[in-house]
PDB file of C-alpha atoms in Angstrom:
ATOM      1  CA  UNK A 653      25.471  -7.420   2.220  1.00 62.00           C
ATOM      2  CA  UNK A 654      28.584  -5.915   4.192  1.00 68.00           C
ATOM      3  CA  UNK A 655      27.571  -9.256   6.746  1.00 72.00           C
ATOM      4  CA  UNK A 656      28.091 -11.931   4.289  1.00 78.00           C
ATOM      5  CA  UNK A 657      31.086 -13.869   3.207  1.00 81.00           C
ATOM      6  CA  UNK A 658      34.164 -12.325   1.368  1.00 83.00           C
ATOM      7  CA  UNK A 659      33.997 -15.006  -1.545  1.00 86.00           C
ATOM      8  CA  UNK A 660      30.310 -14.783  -1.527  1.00 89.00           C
ATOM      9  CA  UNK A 661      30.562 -11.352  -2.662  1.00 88.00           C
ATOM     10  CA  UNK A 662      33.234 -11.781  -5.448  1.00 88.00           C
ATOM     11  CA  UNK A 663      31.034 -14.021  -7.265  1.00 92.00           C
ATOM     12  CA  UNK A 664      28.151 -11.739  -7.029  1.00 92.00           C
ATOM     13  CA  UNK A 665      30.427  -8.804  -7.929  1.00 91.00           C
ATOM     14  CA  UNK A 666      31.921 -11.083 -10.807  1.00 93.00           C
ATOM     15  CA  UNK A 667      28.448 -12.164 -11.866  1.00 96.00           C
ATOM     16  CA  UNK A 668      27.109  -8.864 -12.297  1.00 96.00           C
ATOM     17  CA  UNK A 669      29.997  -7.719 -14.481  1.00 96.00           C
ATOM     18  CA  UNK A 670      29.188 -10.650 -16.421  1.00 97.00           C
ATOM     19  CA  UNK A 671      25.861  -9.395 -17.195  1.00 97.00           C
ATOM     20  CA  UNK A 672      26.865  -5.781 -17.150  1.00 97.00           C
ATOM     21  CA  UNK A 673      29.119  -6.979 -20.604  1.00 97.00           C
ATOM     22  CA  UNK A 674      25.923  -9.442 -21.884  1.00 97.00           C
ATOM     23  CA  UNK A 675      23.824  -6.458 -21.719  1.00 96.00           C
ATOM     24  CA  UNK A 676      26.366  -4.323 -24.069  1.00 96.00           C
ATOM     25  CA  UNK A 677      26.207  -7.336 -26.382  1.00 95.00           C
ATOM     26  CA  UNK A 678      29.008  -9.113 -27.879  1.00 92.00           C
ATOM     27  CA  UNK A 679      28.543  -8.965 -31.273  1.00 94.00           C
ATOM     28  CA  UNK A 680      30.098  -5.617 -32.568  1.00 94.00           C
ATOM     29  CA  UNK A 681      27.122  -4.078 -34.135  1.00 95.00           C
ATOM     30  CA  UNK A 682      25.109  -4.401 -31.109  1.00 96.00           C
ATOM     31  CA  UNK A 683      27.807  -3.035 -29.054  1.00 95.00           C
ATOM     32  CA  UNK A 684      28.659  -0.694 -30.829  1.00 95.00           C
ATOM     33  CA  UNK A 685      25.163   0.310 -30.755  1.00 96.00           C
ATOM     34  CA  UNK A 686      24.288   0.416 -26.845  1.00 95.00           C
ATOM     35  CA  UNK A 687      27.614   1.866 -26.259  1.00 94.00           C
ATOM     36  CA  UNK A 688      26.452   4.584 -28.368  1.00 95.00           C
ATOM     37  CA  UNK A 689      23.008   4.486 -26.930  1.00 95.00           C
ATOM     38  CA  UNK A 690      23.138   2.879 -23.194  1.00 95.00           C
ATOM     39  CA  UNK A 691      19.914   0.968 -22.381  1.00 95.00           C
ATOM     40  CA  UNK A 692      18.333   0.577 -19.430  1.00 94.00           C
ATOM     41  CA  UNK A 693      19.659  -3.016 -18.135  1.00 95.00           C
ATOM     42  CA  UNK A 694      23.567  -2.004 -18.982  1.00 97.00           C
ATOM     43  CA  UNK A 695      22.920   1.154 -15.698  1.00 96.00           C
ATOM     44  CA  UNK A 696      21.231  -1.892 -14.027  1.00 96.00           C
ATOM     45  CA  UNK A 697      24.155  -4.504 -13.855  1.00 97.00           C
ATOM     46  CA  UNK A 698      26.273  -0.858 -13.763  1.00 97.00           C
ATOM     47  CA  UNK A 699      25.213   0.153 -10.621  1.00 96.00           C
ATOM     48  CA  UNK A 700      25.672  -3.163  -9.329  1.00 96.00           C
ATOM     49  CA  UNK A 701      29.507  -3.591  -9.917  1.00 97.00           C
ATOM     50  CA  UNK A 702      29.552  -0.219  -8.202  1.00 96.00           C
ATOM     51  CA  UNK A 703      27.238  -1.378  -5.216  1.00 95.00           C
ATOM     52  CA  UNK A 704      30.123  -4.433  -5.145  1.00 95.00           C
ATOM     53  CA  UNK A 705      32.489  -1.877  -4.496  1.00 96.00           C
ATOM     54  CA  UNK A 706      30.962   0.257  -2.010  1.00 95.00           C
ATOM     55  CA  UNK A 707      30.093  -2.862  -0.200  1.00 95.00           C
ATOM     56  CA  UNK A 708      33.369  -4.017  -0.017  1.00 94.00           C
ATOM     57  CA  UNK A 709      34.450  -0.238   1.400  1.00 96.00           C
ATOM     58  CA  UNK A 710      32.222  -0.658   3.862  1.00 95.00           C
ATOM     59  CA  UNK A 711      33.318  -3.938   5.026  1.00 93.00           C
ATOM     60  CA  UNK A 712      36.549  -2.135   5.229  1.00 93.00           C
ATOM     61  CA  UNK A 713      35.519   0.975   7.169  1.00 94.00           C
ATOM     62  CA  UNK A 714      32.718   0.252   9.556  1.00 94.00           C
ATOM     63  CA  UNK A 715      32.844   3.150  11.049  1.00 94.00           C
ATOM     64  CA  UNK A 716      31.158   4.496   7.770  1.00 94.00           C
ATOM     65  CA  UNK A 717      28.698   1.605   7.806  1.00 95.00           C
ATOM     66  CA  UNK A 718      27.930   2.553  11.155  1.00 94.00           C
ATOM     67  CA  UNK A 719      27.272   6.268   9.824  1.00 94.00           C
ATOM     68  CA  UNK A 720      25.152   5.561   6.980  1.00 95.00           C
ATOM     69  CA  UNK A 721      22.877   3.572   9.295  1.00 95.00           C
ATOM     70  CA  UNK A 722      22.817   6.401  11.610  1.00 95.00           C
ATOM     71  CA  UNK A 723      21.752   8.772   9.334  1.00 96.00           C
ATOM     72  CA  UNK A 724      19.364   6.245   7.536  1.00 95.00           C
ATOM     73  CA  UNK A 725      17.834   6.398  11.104  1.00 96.00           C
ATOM     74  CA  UNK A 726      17.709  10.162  11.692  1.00 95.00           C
ATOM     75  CA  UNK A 727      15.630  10.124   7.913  1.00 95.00           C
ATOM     76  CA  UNK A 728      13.080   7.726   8.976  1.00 93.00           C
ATOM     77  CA  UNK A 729      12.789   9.348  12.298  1.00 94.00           C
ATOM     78  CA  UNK A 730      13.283  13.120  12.853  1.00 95.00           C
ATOM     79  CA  UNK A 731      13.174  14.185   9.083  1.00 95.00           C
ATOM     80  CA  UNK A 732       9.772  11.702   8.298  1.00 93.00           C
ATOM     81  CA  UNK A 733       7.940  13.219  11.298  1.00 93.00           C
ATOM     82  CA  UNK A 734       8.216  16.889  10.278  1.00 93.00           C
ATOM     83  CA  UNK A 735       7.147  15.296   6.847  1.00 91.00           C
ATOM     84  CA  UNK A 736       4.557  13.391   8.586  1.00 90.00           C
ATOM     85  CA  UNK A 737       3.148  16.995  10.026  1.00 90.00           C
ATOM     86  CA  UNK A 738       3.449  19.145   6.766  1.00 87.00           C
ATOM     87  CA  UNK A 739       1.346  16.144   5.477  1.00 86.00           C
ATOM     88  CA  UNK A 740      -1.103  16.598   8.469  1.00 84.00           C
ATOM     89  CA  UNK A 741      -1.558  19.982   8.078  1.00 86.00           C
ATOM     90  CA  UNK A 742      -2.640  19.986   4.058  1.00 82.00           C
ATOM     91  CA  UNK A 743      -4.950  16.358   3.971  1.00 78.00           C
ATOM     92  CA  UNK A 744      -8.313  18.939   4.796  1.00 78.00           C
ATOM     93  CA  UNK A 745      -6.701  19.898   0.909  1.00 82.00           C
ATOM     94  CA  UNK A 746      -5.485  17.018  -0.365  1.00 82.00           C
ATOM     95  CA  UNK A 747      -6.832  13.800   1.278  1.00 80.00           C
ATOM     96  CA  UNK A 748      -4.025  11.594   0.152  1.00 77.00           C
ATOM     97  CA  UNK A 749      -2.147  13.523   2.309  1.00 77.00           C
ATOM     98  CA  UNK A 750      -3.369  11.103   4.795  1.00 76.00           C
ATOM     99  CA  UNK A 751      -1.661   7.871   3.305  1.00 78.00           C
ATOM    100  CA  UNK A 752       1.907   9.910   3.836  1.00 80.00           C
ATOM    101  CA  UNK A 753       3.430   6.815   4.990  1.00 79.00           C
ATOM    102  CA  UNK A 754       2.148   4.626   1.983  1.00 79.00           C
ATOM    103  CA  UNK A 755       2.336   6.841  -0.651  1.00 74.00           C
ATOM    104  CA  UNK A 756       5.987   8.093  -0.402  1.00 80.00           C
ATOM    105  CA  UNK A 757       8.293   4.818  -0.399  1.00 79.00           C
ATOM    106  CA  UNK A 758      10.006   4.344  -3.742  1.00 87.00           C
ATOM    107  CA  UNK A 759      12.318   6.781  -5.145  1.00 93.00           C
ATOM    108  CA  UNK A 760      11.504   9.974  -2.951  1.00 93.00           C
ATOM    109  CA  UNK A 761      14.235   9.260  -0.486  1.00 95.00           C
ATOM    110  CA  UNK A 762      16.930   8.656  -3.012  1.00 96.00           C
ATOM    111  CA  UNK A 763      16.097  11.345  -4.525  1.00 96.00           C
ATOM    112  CA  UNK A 764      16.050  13.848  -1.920  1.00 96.00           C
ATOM    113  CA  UNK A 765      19.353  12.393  -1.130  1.00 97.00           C
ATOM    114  CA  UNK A 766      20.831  12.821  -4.607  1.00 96.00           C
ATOM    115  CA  UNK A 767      19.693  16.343  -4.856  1.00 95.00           C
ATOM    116  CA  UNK A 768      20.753  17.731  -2.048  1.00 95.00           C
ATOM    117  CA  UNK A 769      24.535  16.220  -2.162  1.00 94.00           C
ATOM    118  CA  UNK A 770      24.301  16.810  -6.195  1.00 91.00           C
ATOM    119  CA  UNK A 771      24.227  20.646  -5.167  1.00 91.00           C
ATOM    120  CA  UNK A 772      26.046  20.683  -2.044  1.00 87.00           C
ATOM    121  CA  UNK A 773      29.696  20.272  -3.157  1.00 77.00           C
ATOM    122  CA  UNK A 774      28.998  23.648  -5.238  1.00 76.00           C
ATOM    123  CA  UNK A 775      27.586  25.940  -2.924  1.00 67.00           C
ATOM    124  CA  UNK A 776      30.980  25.514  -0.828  1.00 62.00           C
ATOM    125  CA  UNK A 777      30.110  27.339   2.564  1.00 53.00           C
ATOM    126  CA  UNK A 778      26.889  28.512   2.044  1.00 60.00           C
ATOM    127  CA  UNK A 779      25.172  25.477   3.338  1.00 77.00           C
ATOM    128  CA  UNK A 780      21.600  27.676   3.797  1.00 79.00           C
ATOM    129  CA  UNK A 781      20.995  27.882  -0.314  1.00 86.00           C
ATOM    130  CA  UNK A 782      21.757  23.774  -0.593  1.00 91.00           C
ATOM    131  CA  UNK A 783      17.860  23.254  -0.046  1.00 93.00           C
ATOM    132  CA  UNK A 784      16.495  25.761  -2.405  1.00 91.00           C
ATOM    133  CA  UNK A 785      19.138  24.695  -5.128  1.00 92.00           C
ATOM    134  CA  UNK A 786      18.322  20.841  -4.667  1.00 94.00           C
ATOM    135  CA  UNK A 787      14.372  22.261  -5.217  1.00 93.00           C
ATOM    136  CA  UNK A 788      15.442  23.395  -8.305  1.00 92.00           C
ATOM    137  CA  UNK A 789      17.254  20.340  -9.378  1.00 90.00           C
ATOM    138  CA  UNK A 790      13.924  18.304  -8.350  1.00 92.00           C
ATOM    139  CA  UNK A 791      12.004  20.725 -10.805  1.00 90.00           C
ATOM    140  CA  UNK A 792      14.141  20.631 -13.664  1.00 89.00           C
ATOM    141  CA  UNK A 793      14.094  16.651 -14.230  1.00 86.00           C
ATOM    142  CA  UNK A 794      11.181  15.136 -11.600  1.00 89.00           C
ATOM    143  CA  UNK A 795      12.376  11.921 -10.548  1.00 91.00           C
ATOM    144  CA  UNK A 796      10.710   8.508 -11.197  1.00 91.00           C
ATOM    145  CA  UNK A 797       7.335   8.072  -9.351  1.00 86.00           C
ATOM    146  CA  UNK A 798       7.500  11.900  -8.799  1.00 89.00           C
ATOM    147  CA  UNK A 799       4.001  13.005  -8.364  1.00 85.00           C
ATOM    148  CA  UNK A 800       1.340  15.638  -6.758  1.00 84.00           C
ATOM    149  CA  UNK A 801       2.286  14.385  -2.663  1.00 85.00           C
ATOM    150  CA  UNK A 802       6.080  14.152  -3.132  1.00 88.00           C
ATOM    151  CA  UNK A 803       5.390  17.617  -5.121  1.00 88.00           C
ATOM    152  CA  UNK A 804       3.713  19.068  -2.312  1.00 88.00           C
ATOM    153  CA  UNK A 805       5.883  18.109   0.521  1.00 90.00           C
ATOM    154  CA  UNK A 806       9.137  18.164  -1.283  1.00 92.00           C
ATOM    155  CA  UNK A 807      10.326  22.010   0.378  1.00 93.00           C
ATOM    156  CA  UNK A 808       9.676  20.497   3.734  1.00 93.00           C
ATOM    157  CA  UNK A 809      11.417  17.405   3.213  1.00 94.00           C
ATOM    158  CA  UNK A 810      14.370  18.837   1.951  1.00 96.00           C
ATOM    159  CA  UNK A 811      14.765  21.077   4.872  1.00 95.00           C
ATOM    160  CA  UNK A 812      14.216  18.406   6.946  1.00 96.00           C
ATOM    161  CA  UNK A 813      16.673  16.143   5.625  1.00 96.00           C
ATOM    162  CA  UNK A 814      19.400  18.689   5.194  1.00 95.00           C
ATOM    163  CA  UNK A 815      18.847  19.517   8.912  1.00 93.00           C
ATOM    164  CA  UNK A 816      19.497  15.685   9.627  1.00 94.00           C
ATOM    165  CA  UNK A 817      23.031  15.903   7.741  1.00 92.00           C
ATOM    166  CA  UNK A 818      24.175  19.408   8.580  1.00 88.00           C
ATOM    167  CA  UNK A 819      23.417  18.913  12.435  1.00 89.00           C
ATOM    168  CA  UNK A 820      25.955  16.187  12.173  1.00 88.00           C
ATOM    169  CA  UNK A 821      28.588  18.758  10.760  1.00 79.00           C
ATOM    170  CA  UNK A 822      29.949  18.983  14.296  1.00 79.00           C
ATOM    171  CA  UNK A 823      30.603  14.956  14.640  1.00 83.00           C
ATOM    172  CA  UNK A 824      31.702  14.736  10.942  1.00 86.00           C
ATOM    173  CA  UNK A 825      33.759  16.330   8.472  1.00 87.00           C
ATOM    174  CA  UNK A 826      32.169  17.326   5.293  1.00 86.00           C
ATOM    175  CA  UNK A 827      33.450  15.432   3.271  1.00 88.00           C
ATOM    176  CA  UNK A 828      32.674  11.922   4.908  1.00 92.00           C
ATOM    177  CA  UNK A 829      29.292  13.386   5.294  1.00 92.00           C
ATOM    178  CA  UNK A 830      28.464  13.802   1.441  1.00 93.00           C
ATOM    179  CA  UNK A 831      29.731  10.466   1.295  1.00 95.00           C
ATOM    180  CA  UNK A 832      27.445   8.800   3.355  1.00 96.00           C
ATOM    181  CA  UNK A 833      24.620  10.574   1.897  1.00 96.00           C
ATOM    182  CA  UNK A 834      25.760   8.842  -1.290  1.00 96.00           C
ATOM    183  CA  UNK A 835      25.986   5.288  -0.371  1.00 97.00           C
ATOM    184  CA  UNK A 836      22.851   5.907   1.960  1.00 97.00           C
ATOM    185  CA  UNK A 837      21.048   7.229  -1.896  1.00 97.00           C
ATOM    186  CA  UNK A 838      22.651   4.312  -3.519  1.00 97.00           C
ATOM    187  CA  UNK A 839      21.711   1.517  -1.343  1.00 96.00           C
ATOM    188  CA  UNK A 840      18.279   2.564  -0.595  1.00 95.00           C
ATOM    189  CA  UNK A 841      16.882   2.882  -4.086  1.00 95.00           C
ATOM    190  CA  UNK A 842      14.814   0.608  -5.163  1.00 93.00           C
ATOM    191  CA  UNK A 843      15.606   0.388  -9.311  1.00 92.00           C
ATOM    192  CA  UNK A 844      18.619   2.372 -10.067  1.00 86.00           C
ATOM    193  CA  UNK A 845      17.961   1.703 -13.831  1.00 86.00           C
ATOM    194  CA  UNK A 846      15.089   3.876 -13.230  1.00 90.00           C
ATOM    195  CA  UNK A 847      16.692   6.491 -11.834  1.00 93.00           C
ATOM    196  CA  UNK A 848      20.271   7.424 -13.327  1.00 94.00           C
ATOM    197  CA  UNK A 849      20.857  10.544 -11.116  1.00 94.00           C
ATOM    198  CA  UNK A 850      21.592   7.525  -8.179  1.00 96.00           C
ATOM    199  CA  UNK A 851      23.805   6.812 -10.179  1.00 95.00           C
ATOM    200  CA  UNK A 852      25.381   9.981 -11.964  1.00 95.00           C
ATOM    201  CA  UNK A 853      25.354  12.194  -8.650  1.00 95.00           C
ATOM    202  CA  UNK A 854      25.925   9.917  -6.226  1.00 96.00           C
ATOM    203  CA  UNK A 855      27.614   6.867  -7.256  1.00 96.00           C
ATOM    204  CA  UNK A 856      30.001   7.708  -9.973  1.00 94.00           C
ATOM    205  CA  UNK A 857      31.531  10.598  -7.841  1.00 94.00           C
ATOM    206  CA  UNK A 858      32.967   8.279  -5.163  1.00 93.00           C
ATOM    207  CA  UNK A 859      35.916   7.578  -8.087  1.00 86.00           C
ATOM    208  CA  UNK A 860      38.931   5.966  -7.125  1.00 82.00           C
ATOM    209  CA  UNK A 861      39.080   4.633  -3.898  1.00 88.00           C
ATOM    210  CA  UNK A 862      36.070   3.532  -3.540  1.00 95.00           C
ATOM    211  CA  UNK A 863      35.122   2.501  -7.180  1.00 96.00           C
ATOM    212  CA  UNK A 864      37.159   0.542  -8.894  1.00 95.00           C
ATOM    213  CA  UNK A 865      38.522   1.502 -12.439  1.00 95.00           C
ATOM    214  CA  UNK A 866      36.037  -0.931 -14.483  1.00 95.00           C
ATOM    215  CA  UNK A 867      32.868  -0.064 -12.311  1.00 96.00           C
ATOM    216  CA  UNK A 868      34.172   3.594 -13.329  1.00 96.00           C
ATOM    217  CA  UNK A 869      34.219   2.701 -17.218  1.00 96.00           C
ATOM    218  CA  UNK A 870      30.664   0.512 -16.818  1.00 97.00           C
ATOM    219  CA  UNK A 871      28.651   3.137 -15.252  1.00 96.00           C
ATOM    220  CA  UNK A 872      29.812   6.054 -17.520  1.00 96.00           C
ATOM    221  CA  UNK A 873      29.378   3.996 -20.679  1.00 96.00           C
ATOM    222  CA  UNK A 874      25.888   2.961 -19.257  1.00 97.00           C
ATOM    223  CA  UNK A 875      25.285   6.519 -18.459  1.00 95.00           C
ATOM    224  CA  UNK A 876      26.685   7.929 -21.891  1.00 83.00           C
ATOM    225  CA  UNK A 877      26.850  11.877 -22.481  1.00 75.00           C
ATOM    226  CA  UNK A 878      26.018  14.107 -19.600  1.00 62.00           C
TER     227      UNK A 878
END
């Protein structure tokens, strides 16, 4: 996306505002209506005028495009063997176990993502308790597609990731770090509609320089009260 052309991507940014305000309706009832209870489709077209924007950062800094694929690979590398081993070590247990690879694409990634930086601007220093706070956050509202494997291998895969990011404290400040975390959640899930916290923990933080003011308004009207 960050590859193709400049006025290529206004049009798809301008399109999906288009159907971010179709959604809403246009008549006032029905506005007034989904405003008052968002639906599904408005956090759809939502999240896209924000992926517009972060795309169009990225062009813009490269060095954080270069980042976010770097820890993107560190995830699919490092953190998904030690995964890849928990999973080993319980399929005598639980034979699905043995379809690690198959069974965990969809919205575990994203969501390990969203936890972990959801908790990790309020636990200041203590970067140890981030893990165990994100397990908590996992409990309280499962994501989508959340089931007995993610369940079982969630502790390790938290560890795992946050021992991706933190061992890159050294190279990167905070900061940037929690904000690559965030675009790496928001590109890499597959149906944001399904999965608001994408949006609510990781995309709507990013605020003003980054978001632009109406992507700001769209995804906290799609999101309505926290």
């Amino acid at each position: 996306m960050v590859d193709s052309p400049p006025d290529m991507r206004v049009r798809r940014r301008e399109g999906d505002e288009q159907n971010w305000y179709a959604a809403v309706g246009f008549d006032e009832r029905t506005r007034c209506a989904n405003l008052a209870s968002p639906t599904p489709e408005m956090l759809k077209y939502a999240v896209e005028v924000g992926r517009g924007d972060l795309v169009e950062y990225l062009a813009r800094h490269p060095r954080t495009a270069r980042r976010v694929g770097e820890l993107g690979g560190l995830l699919a590398t490092k953190a998904f063997a030690e995964i890849r081993g928990e999973a080993g070590r319980r399929s005598a247990q639980h034979p699905d176990m043995a379809r690690i690879a198959a069974v965990l694409p969809g919205h575990f990634w994203c969501s390990l993502l969203a936890a972990l930086v959801g908790v990790a601007d309020r636990v200041d220093q203590v970067v140890d308790k981030v893990p165990a706070q994100a397990r908590d956050l996992l409990e309280e509202e499962p994501p989508p597609e959340w089931g007995a494997v993610q369940e079982l291998v969630a502790d390790t895969a938290l560890e795992a990731v946050w021992e991706c990011a933190t061992g890159l404290f050294a190279l990167w400040h905070p900061a940037q770090l929690f904000l690559v975390m965030r675009v790496l959640a928001v590109f890499i899930c597959p149906a944001p509609a399904r999965h608001p916290d994408v949006a609510r923990l990781c995309l709507l933080p990013l605020g003003r320089g980054i978001l632009q003011d109406a992507a700001t308004r769209m995804l906290q009207q799609s999101l309505g009260p926290v």
